[in-house]
Coordinates of C-alpha atoms in Angstrom, one line a residue:
I1 CA -26.6 42.1 55.6
L2 CA -28.7 42.2 52.5
R3 CA -26.5 42.2 49.0
G4 CA -27.3 43.2 45.9
T5 CA -26.0 45.0 42.8
P6 CA -24.2 47.7 43.4
C7 CA -26.1 50.5 40.7
A8 CA -24.7 54.1 42.6
P9 CA -22.2 54.9 44.8
G10 CA -22.4 56.3 47.8
T11 CA -23.4 55.4 51.5
V12 CA -26.6 56.7 53.6
R13 CA -28.3 55.7 56.8
G14 CA -31.6 56.5 58.0
S15 CA -34.9 54.7 57.9
V16 CA -36.7 51.9 55.3
R17 CA -40.0 53.3 53.4
I18 CA -41.5 50.3 51.7
L19 CA -43.2 51.2 48.4
R20 CA -45.6 48.9 46.9
S21 CA -47.7 51.5 44.4
M22 CA -48.1 55.0 43.5
P23 CA -50.1 55.8 46.6
D24 CA -47.8 54.2 49.2
T25 CA -45.3 57.6 48.2
D26 CA -47.8 59.8 50.0
A27 CA -46.2 58.7 53.4
S28 CA -42.3 59.1 52.2
Q29 CA -40.6 60.9 54.1
P30 CA -37.2 63.4 52.9
G31 CA -33.9 61.1 53.6
E32 CA -36.0 58.1 54.0
S33 CA -34.3 54.8 51.5
M34 CA -37.4 53.8 49.4
V35 CA -37.4 50.1 49.2
A36 CA -39.6 48.4 45.9
T37 CA -39.9 45.9 43.7
A38 CA -38.7 48.0 40.9
T39 CA -39.3 52.0 39.9
N40 CA -40.9 53.4 36.9
P41 CA -40.8 56.9 35.7
S42 CA -44.1 58.0 37.2
W43 CA -42.0 57.5 40.6
T44 CA -39.1 60.6 39.4
P45 CA -40.3 63.2 41.5
L46 CA -39.0 61.0 44.3
F47 CA -35.7 61.0 43.4
N48 CA -36.1 64.6 44.8
T49 CA -36.6 63.8 48.4
I50 CA -35.3 60.0 48.6
G51 CA -32.0 59.4 50.6
A52 CA -31.4 56.1 48.7
I53 CA -33.4 53.2 46.4
V54 CA -33.4 49.5 47.0
T55 CA -35.2 47.7 44.3
Q56 CA -36.2 43.9 44.6
D57 CA -35.7 43.8 40.8
G58 CA -33.2 45.6 38.4
G59 CA -29.7 46.1 37.4
K60 CA -27.1 48.7 36.4
L61 CA -29.1 49.7 33.1
S62 CA -32.6 49.3 34.8
H63 CA -34.7 52.8 35.5
G64 CA -33.7 52.7 39.0
A65 CA -30.3 52.7 38.7
V66 CA -29.5 55.3 35.7
L67 CA -32.1 57.7 38.0
A68 CA -30.2 57.4 41.4
R69 CA -27.0 58.3 39.2
E70 CA -28.4 61.2 38.1
Y71 CA -29.3 62.2 41.7
R72 CA -26.7 61.7 43.5
I73 CA -28.3 59.1 45.7
P74 CA -26.9 55.5 46.8
A75 CA -29.1 52.5 44.7
V76 CA -28.9 48.9 45.6
L77 CA -30.7 46.5 43.4
G78 CA -31.7 43.2 42.5
V79 CA -31.4 42.4 46.2
T80 CA -34.1 39.2 46.5
D81 CA -37.2 39.4 48.8
V82 CA -36.7 42.6 49.8
I83 CA -39.9 44.1 50.1
H84 CA -40.3 41.6 53.1
R85 CA -37.2 41.0 54.6
L86 CA -37.5 45.3 56.0
S87 CA -40.0 46.8 57.1
D88 CA -41.3 50.8 57.6
G89 CA -39.2 52.5 59.9
Q90 CA -36.2 50.2 60.0
R91 CA -33.0 52.2 60.2
V92 CA -30.7 50.5 57.5
E93 CA -27.3 51.9 55.8
V94 CA -27.6 51.8 52.5
D95 CA -23.7 51.4 50.4
G96 CA -24.6 51.6 46.9
S97 CA -21.0 51.1 46.4
A98 CA -20.8 47.6 47.7
G99 CA -24.2 46.5 47.2
T100 CA -25.0 46.5 50.7
I101 CA -27.7 46.8 52.9
R102 CA -26.7 47.0 56.5
L103 CA -29.3 46.3 59.6
L104 CA -29.0 49.5 62.3
D105 CA -31.6 47.9 64.4

C-alpha cells in the first residue's frame, strides 16, 4: 500500500497510466488512474475521462486536488516517488478518502 494525502473522496479500481508530459496524455484511456509528478491547467480536459488522480507533489489546495473535487474523482497527492513505483497498466485501487493506493497485481 502506497500512502499520500487524501485530497478528493471516493474509491476506484483500474489501470494506471503514467503521465510524464503532455504527449503522454494521448495514450490515456477512459477510467485509468492518472499518475503524474503534478498537474497543470493544460491537463484539465483529462479530468473528464480519468478514474482517479495520483501525484508525487501537491496537497489539498493544489491544482489536481481542486479539479478532482470539481469532477468528483478520487485523488491522492504527495505520494513519494509514485511515478517510479507504479507502471502503465498496473491495476490499483485508489482510495481518495484514506489517501491510499493499493496494488491489485
